[in-house]
Coordinates of C-alpha atoms in Angstrom, one line a residue:
M1 CA 100.9 16.1 108.7
S2 CA 97.9 19.1 108.6
A3 CA 99.5 22.2 109.3
P4 CA 98.6 23.7 112.3
L5 CA 95.2 25.8 112.8
T6 CA 96.7 29.7 112.2
I7 CA 94.7 33.0 112.9
G8 CA 94.5 33.7 109.1
Q9 CA 92.5 30.5 109.0
A10 CA 90.2 31.7 111.3
S11 CA 90.7 35.2 111.5
D12 CA 87.4 36.5 113.7
L13 CA 88.1 34.3 117.3
V14 CA 90.9 37.4 117.6
D15 CA 87.8 40.2 115.6
L16 CA 86.4 41.6 118.8
S17 CA 83.6 42.9 116.6
I18 CA 82.5 39.6 117.4
Q19 CA 80.9 39.0 119.9
K20 CA 79.6 35.1 120.2
I21 CA 82.0 32.4 118.7
F22 CA 79.9 28.7 118.5
L23 CA 81.4 25.9 118.1
K24 CA 79.3 23.6 115.3
T25 CA 80.0 19.7 115.3
S26 CA 77.7 17.3 114.7
E27 CA 76.7 15.2 118.3
P28 CA 76.6 11.4 117.3
E29 CA 74.4 9.0 118.9
N30 CA 76.0 5.8 121.1
Q31 CA 74.3 3.4 118.6
Y32 CA 77.1 0.7 118.0
K33 CA 76.5 -0.8 121.2
K34 CA 73.3 -1.5 120.9
Y35 CA 74.1 -3.7 117.6
F36 CA 77.0 -5.2 118.7
N37 CA 78.0 -7.8 121.5
F38 CA 80.9 -4.6 123.3
R39 CA 83.8 -6.9 124.9
K40 CA 87.2 -5.4 127.2
T41 CA 90.1 -6.9 126.1
E42 CA 94.2 -6.7 128.0
D43 CA 95.7 -8.8 124.3
Y44 CA 96.4 -7.6 121.0
Y45 CA 94.7 -10.2 119.7
E46 CA 92.5 -13.3 120.4
K47 CA 90.5 -16.0 118.7
D48 CA 87.5 -17.2 118.8
S49 CA 86.4 -21.0 118.2
G50 CA 84.0 -23.5 119.4
L51 CA 82.6 -27.3 119.8
S52 CA 79.3 -28.5 119.0
G53 CA 77.2 -30.3 120.8
L54 CA 76.3 -34.0 119.8
G55 CA 73.3 -34.2 117.5
E56 CA 70.0 -36.5 118.7
S57 CA 69.7 -40.0 120.3
D58 CA 68.3 -43.4 118.5
F59 CA 66.7 -45.8 118.8
A60 CA 68.7 -49.6 120.3
D61 CA 68.4 -52.7 119.9
E62 CA 68.7 -55.4 121.6
N63 CA 72.2 -56.0 123.1
G64 CA 72.4 -53.9 120.1
V65 CA 75.6 -51.8 120.0
I66 CA 75.0 -48.5 121.0
M67 CA 75.2 -45.8 117.8
S68 CA 78.5 -43.0 118.6
D69 CA 78.3 -39.6 118.3
I70 CA 81.3 -36.9 119.0
P71 CA 81.2 -33.2 118.5
V72 CA 83.1 -30.8 115.8
Q73 CA 84.7 -28.1 115.8
T74 CA 83.2 -25.0 114.8
Y75 CA 84.8 -22.0 112.9
D76 CA 87.5 -20.2 114.3
K77 CA 87.9 -16.2 113.7
T78 CA 90.2 -14.7 114.4
Y79 CA 90.6 -10.6 115.8
T80 CA 93.7 -8.3 115.7
Q81 CA 93.3 -5.0 117.6
E82 CA 93.5 -1.9 115.1
M83 CA 94.4 2.1 116.8
V84 CA 92.1 5.1 115.1
S85 CA 93.8 8.6 116.3
K86 CA 93.1 12.3 115.6
L87 CA 95.7 14.8 115.8
L88 CA 94.6 18.4 116.7
S89 CA 97.5 21.5 116.1
I90 CA 97.1 25.0 116.5
T91 CA 99.0 27.9 116.7
Y92 CA 100.0 29.0 120.0
K93 CA 99.2 32.6 118.7
M94 CA 95.6 31.3 117.9
W95 CA 95.7 29.3 120.3
K96 CA 96.4 32.2 123.0
F97 CA 94.1 34.9 120.9
G98 CA 91.6 32.9 119.7
I99 CA 91.2 29.6 121.0
K100 CA 91.0 30.0 125.3
K101 CA 90.2 33.1 124.3
R102 CA 87.8 32.8 123.1
D103 CA 86.4 29.7 125.9
L104 CA 87.1 27.3 123.0
E105 CA 88.8 24.9 124.8
N106 CA 86.6 22.0 123.7
I107 CA 87.7 21.9 120.6
T108 CA 90.0 19.1 121.8
A109 CA 87.0 17.3 123.1
D110 CA 85.5 16.9 119.9
L111 CA 88.9 14.6 119.9
R112 CA 86.3 12.3 121.8
K113 CA 84.2 12.4 118.9
T114 CA 85.4 11.8 116.0
D115 CA 87.2 8.7 117.7
L116 CA 82.9 7.9 117.7
R117 CA 82.3 9.0 115.2
K118 CA 84.5 6.5 113.6
R119 CA 83.9 3.7 115.3
E120 CA 79.6 4.1 113.9
K121 CA 81.4 4.4 110.5
L122 CA 82.9 0.9 110.7
C123 CA 80.0 -0.8 112.4
A124 CA 77.2 0.8 109.5
E125 CA 79.0 -0.3 107.3
R126 CA 79.3 -3.7 108.2
L127 CA 75.7 -4.2 107.7
I128 CA 76.7 -1.8 104.0
N129 CA 79.3 -3.8 103.1
S130 CA 76.8 -7.4 104.5
F131 CA 75.3 -9.6 101.0
E132 CA 77.8 -11.5 100.2
T133 CA 80.8 -9.8 100.7
T134 CA 84.0 -10.5 102.3
S135 CA 85.9 -7.7 102.2
Y136 CA 85.1 -3.5 100.8
T137 CA 87.9 -0.1 100.8
H138 CA 86.7 2.2 103.5
N139 CA 87.5 5.8 102.7
G140 CA 89.5 7.4 106.1
Q141 CA 90.8 11.0 105.7
S142 CA 94.6 9.6 105.8
G143 CA 93.8 7.1 102.5
N144 CA 92.4 3.9 102.1
K145 CA 92.0 0.8 103.5
T146 CA 90.9 -2.8 103.4
I147 CA 89.0 -4.1 105.4
T148 CA 88.3 -7.8 105.6
V149 CA 85.0 -8.3 106.3
S150 CA 84.3 -12.6 106.2
G151 CA 82.9 -14.7 109.1
G152 CA 84.5 -17.7 110.8
D153 CA 82.7 -19.8 107.6
G154 CA 84.8 -17.6 105.2
L155 CA 81.8 -15.5 104.0
G156 CA 80.2 -12.8 103.7
V157 CA 77.0 -11.6 106.4
I158 CA 74.2 -12.6 104.6
D159 CA 74.5 -15.0 102.4
D160 CA 71.9 -18.4 100.9
D161 CA 75.8 -20.6 101.1
H162 CA 76.5 -20.8 104.8
T163 CA 78.5 -23.5 105.3
R164 CA 77.5 -26.6 108.5
E165 CA 80.2 -27.3 110.0
D166 CA 79.6 -30.7 110.1
G167 CA 79.4 -30.6 106.2
G168 CA 75.5 -30.3 106.1
T169 CA 73.4 -28.3 104.6
N170 CA 74.1 -25.1 104.3
M171 CA 72.1 -22.8 105.1
N172 CA 70.3 -19.5 104.1
N173 CA 70.1 -16.1 106.3
Y174 CA 69.1 -13.7 103.0
V175 CA 65.1 -12.5 104.1
Y176 CA 64.3 -15.7 101.8
D177 CA 59.1 -16.1 102.3
G178 CA 60.0 -20.4 99.7
T179 CA 59.9 -18.2 97.4
T180 CA 61.3 -14.8 96.6
Y181 CA 64.5 -13.1 98.4
N182 CA 65.2 -10.7 99.1
L183 CA 61.5 -9.3 100.1
P184 CA 61.1 -5.1 100.3
F185 CA 60.3 -4.6 104.6
G186 CA 56.3 -4.5 105.1
Y187 CA 53.7 -7.5 106.4
A188 CA 54.5 -10.3 104.4
G189 CA 59.0 -9.4 104.6
L190 CA 58.1 -9.4 108.3
K191 CA 56.9 -12.6 108.4
A192 CA 60.0 -13.6 106.0
A193 CA 62.4 -12.9 108.5
H194 CA 60.3 -14.6 111.1
T195 CA 60.0 -17.6 108.6
T196 CA 63.2 -17.9 107.2
A197 CA 64.6 -17.2 110.9
S198 CA 62.9 -20.0 112.0
A199 CA 64.8 -21.8 109.9
F200 CA 68.3 -22.2 111.5
V201 CA 69.8 -25.0 113.0
D202 CA 73.3 -25.8 114.9
P203 CA 76.1 -27.3 113.5
R204 CA 75.2 -30.6 114.0
G205 CA 71.6 -29.2 112.0
N206 CA 69.3 -29.5 115.8
P207 CA 66.3 -26.8 114.8
M208 CA 68.0 -23.8 116.6
P209 CA 65.1 -20.8 115.6
A210 CA 66.2 -17.6 116.4
S211 CA 64.2 -15.3 117.8
L212 CA 64.8 -11.7 116.1
D213 CA 63.3 -8.7 118.4
T214 CA 65.2 -5.9 116.2
L215 CA 65.1 -4.0 113.2
V216 CA 68.1 -2.0 111.5
C217 CA 67.2 0.6 108.9
K218 CA 69.0 3.7 107.8
K219 CA 67.5 6.9 110.0
A220 CA 64.0 8.3 108.2
S221 CA 63.7 6.1 105.5
S222 CA 61.3 4.3 104.4
V223 CA 61.9 1.0 105.8
A224 CA 61.7 3.3 109.3
F225 CA 58.5 5.3 108.4
K226 CA 56.7 1.9 106.9
A227 CA 58.6 -0.2 110.2
K228 CA 56.8 2.7 112.6
E229 CA 53.3 2.1 110.3
I230 CA 53.9 -2.2 111.4
L231 CA 55.0 -1.7 114.7
K232 CA 52.0 1.1 115.7
A233 CA 49.2 -2.2 114.2
I234 CA 50.8 -5.4 115.8
Q235 CA 50.8 -3.2 119.5
N236 CA 46.9 -2.1 118.8
S237 CA 46.2 -5.6 118.0
K238 CA 45.3 -5.9 114.4
I239 CA 47.3 -6.7 111.4
P240 CA 49.0 -4.9 109.3
E241 CA 48.0 -3.3 105.9
S242 CA 44.6 -4.5 106.7
N243 CA 41.3 -4.5 107.6
D244 CA 40.8 -7.3 108.5
N245 CA 40.2 -7.8 113.0
D246 CA 42.5 -10.4 113.1
G247 CA 45.3 -10.1 115.4
A248 CA 48.5 -10.0 113.4
G249 CA 50.8 -13.0 113.4
T250 CA 54.0 -11.6 114.6
P251 CA 55.4 -10.3 117.8
A252 CA 56.1 -6.6 118.7
F253 CA 60.4 -6.0 118.2
K254 CA 62.5 -3.4 118.4
I255 CA 63.3 0.1 115.4
L256 CA 67.3 0.9 115.5
E257 CA 67.9 3.8 112.8
L258 CA 71.0 4.1 111.5
D259 CA 72.8 7.4 110.9
Y260 CA 75.7 5.8 108.6
L261 CA 74.0 3.2 106.8
T262 CA 73.4 4.5 103.7
Q263 CA 70.5 2.6 101.5
D264 CA 67.0 3.7 101.7
A265 CA 65.9 0.0 101.5
R266 CA 68.0 -2.7 102.6
W267 CA 66.7 -3.6 106.2
W268 CA 68.3 -6.4 108.5
M269 CA 66.7 -8.5 111.9
F270 CA 68.3 -10.2 115.3
D271 CA 67.5 -11.7 117.8
G272 CA 69.6 -9.6 121.2
S273 CA 69.3 -12.5 122.9
R274 CA 72.3 -13.9 120.6
M275 CA 74.2 -10.9 121.3
D276 CA 76.9 -13.0 123.5
D277 CA 79.9 -14.0 123.1
R278 CA 79.4 -16.4 120.6
N279 CA 77.2 -15.5 117.6
G280 CA 76.5 -11.9 116.1
F281 CA 78.7 -8.9 115.7
Q282 CA 81.7 -8.4 117.8
F283 CA 83.6 -5.1 118.8
I284 CA 86.2 -6.4 120.8
E285 CA 88.4 -2.7 122.5
S286 CA 91.4 -3.4 124.7
E287 CA 91.5 0.7 125.4
A288 CA 88.7 3.0 125.0
V289 CA 89.5 7.1 123.5
T290 CA 91.9 8.8 125.7
I291 CA 93.1 12.0 125.6
D292 CA 97.1 11.9 124.9
P293 CA 98.6 15.0 127.4
V294 CA 99.1 18.4 124.8
N295 CA 102.1 18.5 123.4
V296 CA 104.2 22.0 122.9
V297 CA 106.8 21.8 120.5
Y298 CA 109.6 23.9 121.8
K299 CA 111.1 24.0 117.7
T300 CA 107.8 26.4 116.8
K301 CA 105.4 26.8 119.8
E302 CA 102.8 25.3 118.0
I303 CA 100.2 23.5 120.2
Q304 CA 99.4 19.8 120.0
V305 CA 96.1 17.4 121.0
S306 CA 95.6 13.6 120.2
S307 CA 92.8 10.2 120.6
H308 CA 94.0 7.5 120.7
S309 CA 91.6 4.3 120.6
L310 CA 92.3 0.3 120.2
F311 CA 89.5 -1.5 118.8
D312 CA 89.0 -4.4 116.6
L313 CA 85.3 -5.7 115.4
G314 CA 83.7 -7.9 113.2
H315 CA 82.2 -11.5 113.4
N316 CA 82.3 -15.4 113.9
D317 CA 78.9 -16.1 113.6
C318 CA 75.8 -13.7 112.2
A319 CA 74.4 -17.3 110.1
R320 CA 72.5 -18.0 113.5
S321 CA 70.8 -14.4 114.4
W322 CA 70.8 -12.1 111.5
V323 CA 68.5 -11.7 108.6
G324 CA 70.0 -9.1 105.9
S325 CA 67.2 -8.1 102.8
K326 CA 68.1 -5.9 100.3
G327 CA 65.0 -5.3 99.1
D328 CA 65.1 -5.6 96.0
S329 CA 63.2 -8.6 95.7
S330 CA 66.4 -10.0 94.0
N331 CA 68.3 -13.2 94.2
P332 CA 71.5 -13.6 95.4
T333 CA 74.9 -13.4 93.2
S334 CA 75.2 -16.8 94.2

């Protein structure tokens, strides 16, 4: 545990010659709920599963035996609640003559922001490590933690070998135009994303195309700038990246720029109508961020304030609602 903040570490707070002391901290934007399905729980762990529908009807000969059919069980996924927390400790003299006198008590409110920063970072890391990745090492202030990011099929979010529940042909959600995977973002890449999503099927192989309506990329990246140019052309009924007078062949889309993404060229799209309990990323919260009561260590008079929250995140099935591209025209690794 870190030692408490002392006057010696922040002597300006008790220096009367300094008239203004400002609290400088980032203001994280609450974005994770825009691409994660957020829901509450009262349980330590939840397990999702499901049952498929049926196939399609078939012809029956006169007085012949009707073809029978049964559903198949879909993949399951367990979500176990984890606690994240932060402790702020200050010596009593620093609290009395520095923090309180300078009216900086709202420094404790920054504990709420530490929780939001963690949430935004963890959610963005699901995309950073989405390409055929089943686990990664999360770097935190207290050390490293291995986090599993596989879905119900045991594979990563983006993969060309998503297994189908009935044992049918594997599914792909890499952006793919029939020849090239991982197209860079542009009008050709955008059309390829829609083509990829049009090939999605349900657990019995019935067509289940997704209607991609949201692009996710790094804030102020080359993808973000290109997306705004393309979107403007589409909104003006023009073909992006062309002088032709025909209209665009793709619908308009929303752009979600994330602060915590790290790769400039990577991009993803998803179907917002499938951001529900059955599909896509899940954020399951049992306790919202809470500022705990102030604790005074009687032995030293140290002031301690802490925050905590309980949640888990992950996905069971993103293969039918998300597509992704590394933007480098590379082939899948396996």
